[in-house]
PDB file of C-alpha atoms and ligand atoms in Angstrom:
ATOM      1  CA  MET U1173      10.990   9.347  -8.754  1.00 94.00           C
ATOM      2  CA  ARG U1174       9.769   6.045  -9.367  1.00 97.00           C
ATOM      3  CA  ILE U1175       8.592   3.814  -5.901  1.00 98.00           C
ATOM      4  CA  ILE U1176       6.989   0.740  -4.689  1.00 98.00           C
ATOM      5  CA  LEU U1177       6.175   0.577  -1.265  1.00 98.00           C
ATOM      6  CA  LEU U1178       6.888  -2.983  -0.235  1.00 98.00           C
ATOM      7  CA  GLY U1179       5.506  -4.497   3.368  1.00 97.00           C
ATOM      8  CA  PRO U1180       2.902  -6.516   5.111  1.00 97.00           C
ATOM      9  CA  PRO U1181      -0.473  -5.588   5.633  1.00 97.00           C
ATOM     10  CA  GLY U1182      -0.572  -2.765   8.522  1.00 97.00           C
ATOM     11  CA  ALA U1183       2.750  -2.088   7.747  1.00 98.00           C
ATOM     12  CA  GLY U1184       2.220   1.800   7.264  1.00 97.00           C
ATOM     13  CA  LYS U1185       2.341   1.707   3.027  1.00 97.00           C
ATOM     14  CA  GLY U1186      -0.685   3.857   3.040  1.00 96.00           C
ATOM     15  CA  THR U1187       0.364   6.214   5.968  1.00 96.00           C
ATOM     16  CA  GLN U1188       3.569   7.102   4.471  1.00 98.00           C
ATOM     17  CA  GLY U1189       2.579   6.858   0.865  1.00 97.00           C
ATOM     18  CA  GLU U1190       0.289   9.803   1.661  1.00 95.00           C
ATOM     19  CA  ARG U1191       3.069  12.305   3.141  1.00 97.00           C
ATOM     20  CA  LEU U1192       5.514  10.681   0.282  1.00 98.00           C
ATOM     21  CA  VAL U1193       3.338  11.671  -2.810  1.00 98.00           C
ATOM     22  CA  ILE U1194       2.882  15.672  -1.199  1.00 97.00           C
ATOM     23  CA  LYS U1195       6.531  15.693  -0.742  1.00 97.00           C
ATOM     24  CA  TYR U1196       7.928  14.565  -4.370  1.00 97.00           C
ATOM     25  CA  ASN U1197       4.759  15.808  -5.756  1.00 97.00           C
ATOM     26  CA  ILE U1198       3.790  12.229  -7.221  1.00 98.00           C
ATOM     27  CA  PRO U1199       0.197  10.438  -7.525  1.00 98.00           C
ATOM     28  CA  HIS U1200      -0.162   7.545  -5.036  1.00 97.00           C
ATOM     29  CA  ILE U1201      -1.422   4.562  -7.119  1.00 98.00           C
ATOM     30  CA  SER U1202      -2.790   2.213  -4.239  1.00 97.00           C
ATOM     31  CA  THR U1203      -4.320  -0.843  -5.671  1.00 98.00           C
ATOM     32  CA  GLY U1204      -6.030  -1.449  -2.646  1.00 96.00           C
ATOM     33  CA  ASP U1205      -7.591   2.091  -2.653  1.00 94.00           C
ATOM     34  CA  ILE U1206      -8.704   1.366  -6.335  1.00 96.00           C
ATOM     35  CA  PHE U1207     -10.902  -1.292  -5.606  1.00 96.00           C
ATOM     36  CA  ARG U1208     -12.601   0.169  -2.603  1.00 93.00           C
ATOM     37  CA  ALA U1209     -13.418   3.077  -4.538  1.00 94.00           C
ATOM     38  CA  ALA U1210     -14.870   0.753  -7.329  1.00 96.00           C
ATOM     39  CA  ILE U1211     -16.812  -1.159  -4.452  1.00 95.00           C
ATOM     40  CA  LYS U1212     -18.257   2.113  -3.501  1.00 93.00           C
ATOM     41  CA  GLU U1213     -19.186   3.157  -7.170  1.00 95.00           C
ATOM     42  CA  GLY U1214     -21.037  -0.589  -7.363  1.00 96.00           C
ATOM     43  CA  THR U1215     -18.934  -1.243 -10.933  1.00 97.00           C
ATOM     44  CA  GLU U1216     -18.444  -4.973 -11.754  1.00 95.00           C
ATOM     45  CA  LEU U1217     -14.764  -4.915 -11.173  1.00 95.00           C
ATOM     46  CA  GLY U1218     -15.808  -3.581  -7.525  1.00 96.00           C
ATOM     47  CA  LEU U1219     -18.094  -6.735  -7.002  1.00 96.00           C
ATOM     48  CA  ARG U1220     -15.135  -9.071  -8.504  1.00 95.00           C
ATOM     49  CA  ALA U1221     -12.609  -7.240  -6.011  1.00 97.00           C
ATOM     50  CA  LYS U1222     -14.766  -7.665  -2.770  1.00 96.00           C
ATOM     51  CA  GLU U1223     -15.171 -11.333  -2.732  1.00 95.00           C
ATOM     52  CA  TYR U1224     -11.150 -11.633  -2.491  1.00 97.00           C
ATOM     53  CA  MET U1225     -10.818  -8.864  -0.459  1.00 97.00           C
ATOM     54  CA  ASP U1226     -13.819  -9.956   2.254  1.00 95.00           C
ATOM     55  CA  GLN U1227     -12.178 -13.361   2.412  1.00 96.00           C
ATOM     56  CA  GLY U1228      -8.771 -11.780   2.715  1.00 96.00           C
ATOM     57  CA  LYS U1229      -7.315 -13.038  -0.095  1.00 97.00           C
ATOM     58  CA  LEU U1230      -5.446 -11.479  -3.780  1.00 98.00           C
ATOM     59  CA  VAL U1231      -7.623 -10.323  -6.488  1.00 98.00           C
ATOM     60  CA  PRO U1232      -6.087 -12.356  -9.413  1.00 97.00           C
ATOM     61  CA  ASP U1233      -3.289 -11.051 -10.888  1.00 98.00           C
ATOM     62  CA  GLU U1234      -4.643 -10.460 -14.512  1.00 95.00           C
ATOM     63  CA  VAL U1235      -7.255  -8.234 -13.207  1.00 96.00           C
ATOM     64  CA  VAL U1236      -4.652  -6.243 -11.121  1.00 98.00           C
ATOM     65  CA  VAL U1237      -2.027  -5.983 -13.559  1.00 97.00           C
ATOM     66  CA  GLY U1238      -4.295  -4.992 -16.215  1.00 96.00           C
ATOM     67  CA  ILE U1239      -5.738  -2.042 -13.903  1.00 96.00           C
ATOM     68  CA  VAL U1240      -1.690  -0.843 -13.092  1.00 97.00           C
ATOM     69  CA  GLN U1241      -0.844  -0.970 -16.711  1.00 96.00           C
ATOM     70  CA  ASP U1242      -3.439   1.207 -17.919  1.00 96.00           C
ATOM     71  CA  ARG U1243      -2.909   3.826 -14.941  1.00 97.00           C
ATOM     72  CA  LEU U1244       0.707   3.820 -15.841  1.00 97.00           C
ATOM     73  CA  THR U1245       0.152   5.529 -19.127  1.00 95.00           C
ATOM     74  CA  HIS U1246      -1.719   8.397 -17.383  1.00 97.00           C
ATOM     75  CA  PRO U1247       0.091  11.664 -17.965  1.00 97.00           C
ATOM     76  CA  ASP U1248       0.075  12.361 -14.190  1.00 97.00           C
ATOM     77  CA  THR U1249       2.645   9.451 -13.707  1.00 97.00           C
ATOM     78  CA  LYS U1250       5.290  11.205 -16.065  1.00 95.00           C
ATOM     79  CA  ASN U1251       7.365  12.352 -13.459  1.00 93.00           C
ATOM     80  CA  GLY U1252       6.943   9.196 -11.484  1.00 97.00           C
ATOM     81  CA  TYR U1253       4.546   7.735  -8.738  1.00 98.00           C
ATOM     82  CA  LEU U1254       4.095   5.775  -5.877  1.00 98.00           C
ATOM     83  CA  LEU U1255       2.762   1.752  -5.654  1.00 98.00           C
ATOM     84  CA  ASP U1256       1.385   0.766  -2.562  1.00 98.00           C
ATOM     85  CA  GLY U1257      -0.016  -2.731  -2.441  1.00 97.00           C
ATOM     86  CA  PHE U1258       1.498  -3.617  -6.056  1.00 98.00           C
ATOM     87  CA  PRO U1259       2.959  -5.884  -6.914  1.00 98.00           C
ATOM     88  CA  ARG U1260       1.987  -8.384  -4.188  1.00 98.00           C
ATOM     89  CA  THR U1261       2.875 -11.903  -6.449  1.00 98.00           C
ATOM     90  CA  LEU U1262       6.010 -12.677  -8.565  1.00 98.00           C
ATOM     91  CA  ALA U1263       3.587 -12.765 -11.719  1.00 98.00           C
ATOM     92  CA  GLN U1264       2.712  -8.878 -10.905  1.00 98.00           C
ATOM     93  CA  ALA U1265       6.319  -8.194 -10.520  1.00 98.00           C
ATOM     94  CA  GLU U1266       7.510  -9.393 -13.486  1.00 98.00           C
ATOM     95  CA  ALA U1267       4.716  -7.956 -15.512  1.00 98.00           C
ATOM     96  CA  LEU U1268       5.673  -4.774 -14.311  1.00 98.00           C
ATOM     97  CA  ASP U1269       8.995  -5.033 -15.140  1.00 97.00           C
ATOM     98  CA  ALA U1270       8.384  -6.056 -18.644  1.00 97.00           C
ATOM     99  CA  SER U1271       5.981  -2.895 -18.802  1.00 97.00           C
ATOM    100  CA  LEU U1272       8.587  -0.657 -17.550  1.00 97.00           C
ATOM    101  CA  GLN U1273      11.333  -1.831 -19.689  1.00 97.00           C
ATOM    102  CA  ALA U1274       8.894  -1.724 -22.949  1.00 96.00           C
ATOM    103  CA  MET U1275       8.400   2.353 -21.563  1.00 95.00           C
ATOM    104  CA  ASP U1276      12.223   2.678 -20.464  1.00 96.00           C
ATOM    105  CA  THR U1277      11.319   3.788 -17.157  1.00 96.00           C
ATOM    106  CA  PRO U1278      13.062   1.826 -14.351  1.00 96.00           C
ATOM    107  CA  LEU U1279      12.192   2.305 -10.956  1.00 96.00           C
ATOM    108  CA  THR U1280      13.964   4.288  -8.406  1.00 95.00           C
ATOM    109  CA  GLY U1281      13.974   2.106  -5.831  1.00 96.00           C
ATOM    110  CA  VAL U1282      11.780  -0.241  -3.619  1.00 98.00           C
ATOM    111  CA  VAL U1283      11.234   0.263   0.046  1.00 98.00           C
ATOM    112  CA  ASN U1284      10.365  -2.477   2.108  1.00 98.00           C
ATOM    113  CA  VAL U1285       8.670  -1.367   5.509  1.00 98.00           C
ATOM    114  CA  ASP U1286       9.320  -3.890   8.220  1.00 97.00           C
ATOM    115  CA  VAL U1287       7.087  -4.504  11.202  1.00 97.00           C
ATOM    116  CA  VAL U1288       6.729  -7.548  13.670  1.00 92.00           C
ATOM    117  CA  GLU U1289       3.309  -9.304  12.973  1.00 90.00           C
ATOM    118  CA  ASP U1290       2.181  -8.798  16.791  1.00 90.00           C
ATOM    119  CA  GLU U1291       1.997  -5.095  15.937  1.00 94.00           C
ATOM    120  CA  LEU U1292       0.597  -5.705  12.716  1.00 96.00           C
ATOM    121  CA  ILE U1293      -2.643  -6.917  14.115  1.00 95.00           C
ATOM    122  CA  ASP U1294      -2.922  -4.104  16.790  1.00 95.00           C
ATOM    123  CA  ARG U1295      -2.483  -1.259  13.954  1.00 96.00           C
ATOM    124  CA  LEU U1296      -5.039  -2.895  11.713  1.00 96.00           C
ATOM    125  CA  THR U1297      -7.719  -3.831  14.127  1.00 95.00           C
ATOM    126  CA  GLY U1298      -7.848  -0.185  15.517  1.00 96.00           C
ATOM    127  CA  ARG U1299      -7.164   1.554  11.735  1.00 96.00           C
ATOM    128  CA  ARG U1300     -10.079   3.505  10.921  1.00 97.00           C
ATOM    129  CA  VAL U1301     -10.247   5.349   7.067  1.00 95.00           C
ATOM    130  CA  CYS U1302     -11.992   8.288   5.704  1.00 95.00           C
ATOM    131  CA  ARG U1303     -14.998   7.776   3.638  1.00 93.00           C
ATOM    132  CA  GLY U1304     -14.325  11.070   1.663  1.00 92.00           C
ATOM    133  CA  CYS U1305     -10.359  11.417   1.100  1.00 90.00           C
ATOM    134  CA  ALA U1306      -9.196   7.488   2.020  1.00 90.00           C
ATOM    135  CA  THR U1307      -6.800   9.306   4.840  1.00 93.00           C
ATOM    136  CA  THR U1308      -6.067   6.701   7.237  1.00 94.00           C
ATOM    137  CA  TYR U1309      -6.023   7.093  11.140  1.00 97.00           C
ATOM    138  CA  HIS U1310      -5.461   4.691  14.350  1.00 96.00           C
ATOM    139  CA  VAL U1311      -7.694   5.183  17.565  1.00 96.00           C
ATOM    140  CA  LYS U1312      -4.775   4.984  19.574  1.00 96.00           C
ATOM    141  CA  PHE U1313      -1.580   5.869  17.333  1.00 95.00           C
ATOM    142  CA  ASN U1314      -3.028   8.031  15.224  1.00 95.00           C
ATOM    143  CA  PRO U1315      -6.051   9.601  16.409  1.00 97.00           C
ATOM    144  CA  PRO U1316      -8.048  12.290  14.538  1.00 97.00           C
ATOM    145  CA  THR U1317      -8.037  15.579  16.311  1.00 98.00           C
ATOM    146  CA  VAL U1318     -12.395  15.120  16.583  1.00 97.00           C
ATOM    147  CA  ARG U1319     -13.109  11.409  17.168  1.00 95.00           C
ATOM    148  CA  SER U1320     -14.332   9.406  13.581  1.00 96.00           C
ATOM    149  CA  VAL U1321     -14.061  13.021  12.000  1.00 97.00           C
ATOM    150  CA  CYS U1322     -11.377  13.394   8.835  1.00 98.00           C
ATOM    151  CA  ASP U1323      -8.879  16.346   9.879  1.00 97.00           C
ATOM    152  CA  LYS U1324      -8.619  16.573   6.369  1.00 97.00           C
ATOM    153  CA  CYS U1325     -11.739  16.451   4.496  1.00 97.00           C
ATOM    154  CA  GLY U1326     -14.331  16.298   7.762  1.00 98.00           C
ATOM    155  CA  GLY U1327     -15.516  13.205   6.375  1.00 97.00           C
ATOM    156  CA  GLU U1328     -16.677  10.402   7.973  1.00 97.00           C
ATOM    157  CA  LEU U1329     -14.386   7.757   9.852  1.00 98.00           C
ATOM    158  CA  TYR U1330     -15.198   3.913   9.186  1.00 96.00           C
ATOM    159  CA  GLN U1331     -13.538   0.545   9.704  1.00 96.00           C
ATOM    160  CA  ARG U1332     -12.546  -1.658   6.937  1.00 94.00           C
ATOM    161  CA  THR U1333     -14.652  -4.926   6.396  1.00 93.00           C
ATOM    162  CA  ASP U1334     -11.151  -6.528   6.225  1.00 95.00           C
ATOM    163  CA  ASP U1335      -9.881  -5.246   9.449  1.00 96.00           C
ATOM    164  CA  THR U1336     -11.465  -8.077  11.482  1.00 94.00           C
ATOM    165  CA  VAL U1337      -8.952 -10.236  13.638  1.00 94.00           C
ATOM    166  CA  GLU U1338      -9.988 -13.368  11.568  1.00 95.00           C
ATOM    167  CA  THR U1339      -9.218 -11.745   7.926  1.00 96.00           C
ATOM    168  CA  VAL U1340      -6.297  -9.972   9.082  1.00 95.00           C
ATOM    169  CA  LYS U1341      -4.480 -13.132  10.012  1.00 95.00           C
ATOM    170  CA  GLN U1342      -5.836 -14.284   6.617  1.00 97.00           C
ATOM    171  CA  ARG U1343      -4.246 -11.521   4.898  1.00 97.00           C
ATOM    172  CA  LEU U1344      -0.814 -12.073   6.935  1.00 97.00           C
ATOM    173  CA  GLU U1345      -0.604 -15.671   5.780  1.00 97.00           C
ATOM    174  CA  VAL U1346      -1.084 -14.432   2.117  1.00 98.00           C
ATOM    175  CA  TYR U1347       1.619 -12.015   2.482  1.00 97.00           C
ATOM    176  CA  ARG U1348       3.575 -14.588   3.901  1.00 97.00           C
ATOM    177  CA  GLN U1349       3.177 -17.105   1.277  1.00 98.00           C
ATOM    178  CA  GLN U1350       2.668 -14.678  -2.085  1.00 98.00           C
ATOM    179  CA  THR U1351       4.457 -11.255  -1.250  1.00 98.00           C
ATOM    180  CA  ALA U1352       7.039 -11.666   1.064  1.00 97.00           C
ATOM    181  CA  PRO U1353       9.104 -13.913  -2.004  1.00 98.00           C
ATOM    182  CA  LEU U1354       9.256 -10.172  -3.863  1.00 98.00           C
ATOM    183  CA  ILE U1355      11.913  -9.131  -0.976  1.00 98.00           C
ATOM    184  CA  ALA U1356      14.317 -11.621  -2.449  1.00 97.00           C
ATOM    185  CA  TYR U1357      13.317 -10.129  -5.789  1.00 98.00           C
ATOM    186  CA  TYR U1358      14.246  -6.776  -5.495  1.00 98.00           C
ATOM    187  CA  GLY U1359      17.031  -7.582  -3.641  1.00 97.00           C
ATOM    188  CA  ALA U1360      18.550  -9.535  -6.181  1.00 97.00           C
ATOM    189  CA  LYS U1361      17.944  -6.198  -8.270  1.00 94.00           C
ATOM    190  CA  ASP U1362      20.044  -4.200  -6.160  1.00 90.00           C
ATOM    191  CA  ILE U1363      16.860  -1.531  -5.687  1.00 95.00           C
ATOM    192  CA  LEU U1364      15.893  -2.933  -2.165  1.00 97.00           C
ATOM    193  CA  TYR U1365      16.027  -0.642   0.983  1.00 98.00           C
ATOM    194  CA  THR U1366      14.531  -1.937   4.152  1.00 98.00           C
ATOM    195  CA  VAL U1367      13.347   0.216   7.015  1.00 98.00           C
ATOM    196  CA  ASP U1368      12.408  -0.334  10.376  1.00 97.00           C
ATOM    197  CA  GLY U1369       8.582   0.624  10.327  1.00 98.00           C
ATOM    198  CA  SER U1370       8.198  -0.240  14.056  1.00 97.00           C
ATOM    199  CA  ARG U1371       8.822   3.463  15.130  1.00 97.00           C
ATOM    200  CA  GLU U1372       7.080   6.787  15.115  1.00 96.00           C
ATOM    201  CA  ILE U1373       5.355   7.761  11.996  1.00 96.00           C
ATOM    202  CA  GLU U1374       7.519  10.964  11.334  1.00 97.00           C
ATOM    203  CA  GLU U1375      10.464   8.963  12.208  1.00 98.00           C
ATOM    204  CA  VAL U1376      10.004   6.057   9.437  1.00 98.00           C
ATOM    205  CA  PHE U1377       9.225   9.262   7.166  1.00 98.00           C
ATOM    206  CA  ALA U1378      12.421  10.725   7.358  1.00 98.00           C
ATOM    207  CA  GLU U1379      14.460   7.503   7.066  1.00 98.00           C
ATOM    208  CA  ILE U1380      12.375   6.936   3.449  1.00 98.00           C
ATOM    209  CA  THR U1381      12.864  10.012   2.508  1.00 97.00           C
ATOM    210  CA  SER U1382      16.470  10.087   3.546  1.00 97.00           C
ATOM    211  CA  ILE U1383      17.252   6.982   1.028  1.00 97.00           C
ATOM    212  CA  LEU U1384      15.056   8.532  -1.896  1.00 96.00           C
ATOM    213  CA  ASP U1385      16.980  11.734  -1.667  1.00 94.00           C
ATOM    214  CA  ARG U1386      20.164   9.820  -2.049  1.00 92.00           C
ATOM    215  CA  GLN U1387      18.590   8.130  -5.425  1.00 85.00           C
ATOM    216  CA  HIS U1388      18.122  11.346  -7.457  1.00 66.00           C
TER     217      HIS U1388
HETATM  218  P1  AP5 W2635      -4.560  -2.910   0.925  1.00 57.70           P
HETATM  219  O1  AP5 W2635      -5.550  -2.176   0.508  1.00 57.70           O
HETATM  220  O2  AP5 W2635      -3.506  -2.646   0.038  1.00 57.70           O
HETATM  221  O3  AP5 W2635      -4.185  -3.480   2.094  1.00 57.70           O
HETATM  222  P2  AP5 W2635      -2.828  -4.202   2.651  1.00 57.70           P
HETATM  223  O4  AP5 W2635      -1.832  -4.543   1.728  1.00 57.70           O
HETATM  224  O5  AP5 W2635      -3.512  -5.254   3.609  1.00 57.70           O
HETATM  225  O6  AP5 W2635      -2.299  -3.367   3.909  1.00 57.70           O
HETATM  226  P3  AP5 W2635      -3.305  -2.387   4.197  1.00 57.70           P
HETATM  227  O7  AP5 W2635      -3.622  -0.751   3.600  1.00 57.70           O
HETATM  228  O8  AP5 W2635      -3.982  -3.002   5.099  1.00 57.70           O
HETATM  229  O9  AP5 W2635      -1.882  -1.748   5.088  1.00 57.70           O
HETATM  230  P4  AP5 W2635      -0.675  -0.359   5.314  1.00 57.70           P
HETATM  231  O10 AP5 W2635       0.401  -0.752   5.128  1.00 57.70           O
HETATM  232  O11 AP5 W2635      -1.380   0.658   3.823  1.00 57.70           O
HETATM  233  O12 AP5 W2635      -0.828   0.350   6.231  1.00 57.70           O
HETATM  234  P5  AP5 W2635      -1.595   1.553   6.954  1.00 57.70           P
HETATM  235  O13 AP5 W2635      -0.619   2.589   6.743  1.00 57.70           O
HETATM  236  O14 AP5 W2635      -2.846   1.929   6.682  1.00 57.70           O
HETATM  237  O15 AP5 W2635      -5.291  -4.474   0.097  1.00 57.70           O
HETATM  238  C1  AP5 W2635      -6.619  -4.923   0.818  1.00 57.70           C
HETATM  239  C2  AP5 W2635      -7.252  -5.654  -0.085  1.00 57.70           C
HETATM  240  O16 AP5 W2635      -7.195  -5.308  -1.890  1.00 57.70           O
HETATM  241  C3  AP5 W2635      -6.005  -6.797  -0.405  1.00 57.70           C
HETATM  242  O17 AP5 W2635      -6.223  -8.017   0.730  1.00 57.70           O
HETATM  243  C4  AP5 W2635      -6.075  -7.376  -1.919  1.00 57.70           C
HETATM  244  O18 AP5 W2635      -7.456  -8.529  -1.599  1.00 57.70           O
HETATM  245  C5  AP5 W2635      -6.819  -6.470  -2.510  1.00 57.70           C
HETATM  246  N1  AP5 W2635      -5.614  -6.394  -3.382  1.00 57.70           N
HETATM  247  C6  AP5 W2635      -4.771  -5.268  -3.325  1.00 57.70           C
HETATM  248  N2  AP5 W2635      -3.619  -5.173  -4.045  1.00 57.70           N
HETATM  249  C7  AP5 W2635      -3.883  -5.907  -4.839  1.00 57.70           C
HETATM  250  C8  AP5 W2635      -2.579  -6.704  -5.617  1.00 57.70           C
HETATM  251  N3  AP5 W2635      -1.710  -6.056  -6.355  1.00 57.70           N
HETATM  252  N4  AP5 W2635      -2.854  -7.855  -6.165  1.00 57.70           N
HETATM  253  C9  AP5 W2635      -4.206  -8.646  -5.675  1.00 57.70           C
HETATM  254  N5  AP5 W2635      -4.803  -8.093  -4.443  1.00 57.70           N
HETATM  255  C10 AP5 W2635      -4.647  -6.808  -4.111  1.00 57.70           C
HETATM  256  O19 AP5 W2635      -1.452   1.771   8.671  1.00 57.70           O
HETATM  257  C11 AP5 W2635      -2.231   0.247   9.178  1.00 57.70           C
HETATM  258  C12 AP5 W2635      -2.799   1.209  10.846  1.00 57.70           C
HETATM  259  O20 AP5 W2635      -1.282   1.106  11.480  1.00 57.70           O
HETATM  260  C13 AP5 W2635      -3.289   2.484  10.460  1.00 57.70           C
HETATM  261  O21 AP5 W2635      -4.220   2.500  11.368  1.00 57.70           O
HETATM  262  C14 AP5 W2635      -2.334   3.750  11.033  1.00 57.70           C
HETATM  263  O22 AP5 W2635      -2.277   5.139  11.430  1.00 57.70           O
HETATM  264  C15 AP5 W2635      -0.895   2.970  11.799  1.00 57.70           C
HETATM  265  N6  AP5 W2635       0.097   2.972  11.643  1.00 57.70           N
HETATM  266  C16 AP5 W2635       1.047   3.308  10.420  1.00 57.70           C
HETATM  267  N7  AP5 W2635       1.963   3.684  10.821  1.00 57.70           N
HETATM  268  C17 AP5 W2635       2.173   3.629  11.999  1.00 57.70           C
HETATM  269  C18 AP5 W2635       3.686   3.851  13.313  1.00 57.70           C
HETATM  270  N8  AP5 W2635       4.495   3.735  12.445  1.00 57.70           N
HETATM  271  N9  AP5 W2635       3.366   3.552  14.615  1.00 57.70           N
HETATM  272  C19 AP5 W2635       1.984   3.110  14.844  1.00 57.70           C
HETATM  273  N10 AP5 W2635       0.842   3.183  13.912  1.00 57.70           N
HETATM  274  C20 AP5 W2635       1.026   3.421  12.738  1.00 57.70           C
HETATM  275 MG1   MG W2636      -3.075   0.304   2.291  1.00 57.70          MG
HETATM  276 ZN1   ZN W2637     -10.864  12.461   4.564  1.00 57.70          ZN
END
């Protein structure tokens, strides 16, 4: 099962990804999570990525592509993986295609999670993330049992620095210009499945899994 989750910021890629990787027992490869981990560790990559992320801009393609290409050589990807937040430019999609072709591992499907923009702003500004395990919550739509505490690991929840209204608007603009064209790109390859991501988390999950189960 080799899946891409495509969709604007706040569509629910991380939320659905967390659940999908448990069901299919594959690694969750989120480029955003990789950068946030690097920032936390204070590495050179983290310092470089933070500059772009805090402005709501994309990290340069050559940086991201190298990281993902390397990640896809790890043994845990042998039975598949879920890519969340990559690719998000045409150049990244083309580089990924070239790598997958060379490895003879075609994609199972690209799931496009579709949500209208007004809803995205509410979702992002109310999001909270666990410092320990990166599980995603929402103060209204998906609250933890105990306020500010992760249900899974007891870690502290925090608000991402790019989840301010201003940065969210910039991220949505970047999505429209640079990432939305991937919908047509994968549509032309006949591996695109669009789901209505505005429904309840469990309903969206049920639709995605019913699509993926048919691809086996
Ligand atoms: P990244 O971390 O990938 O952020 P993003 O794409 O902006 O997406 P989000 O993580 O914000 O949204 P999501 O779809 O995962 O939604 P979530 O499930 O959390 O990237 C961050 C930055 O890193 C980028 O801006 C860029 O700088 C850099 N970067 C990363 N990848 C890159 C790449 N490939 N190239 C270049 N730069 C890159 O849900 C959002 C909220 O909504 C949560 O609170 C959740 O609880 C709630 N929610 C989810 N589903 C529902 C539902 N069905 N109903 C109600 N609420 C819901
Ligand atoms: Mg995410
Ligand atoms: Zn946690």
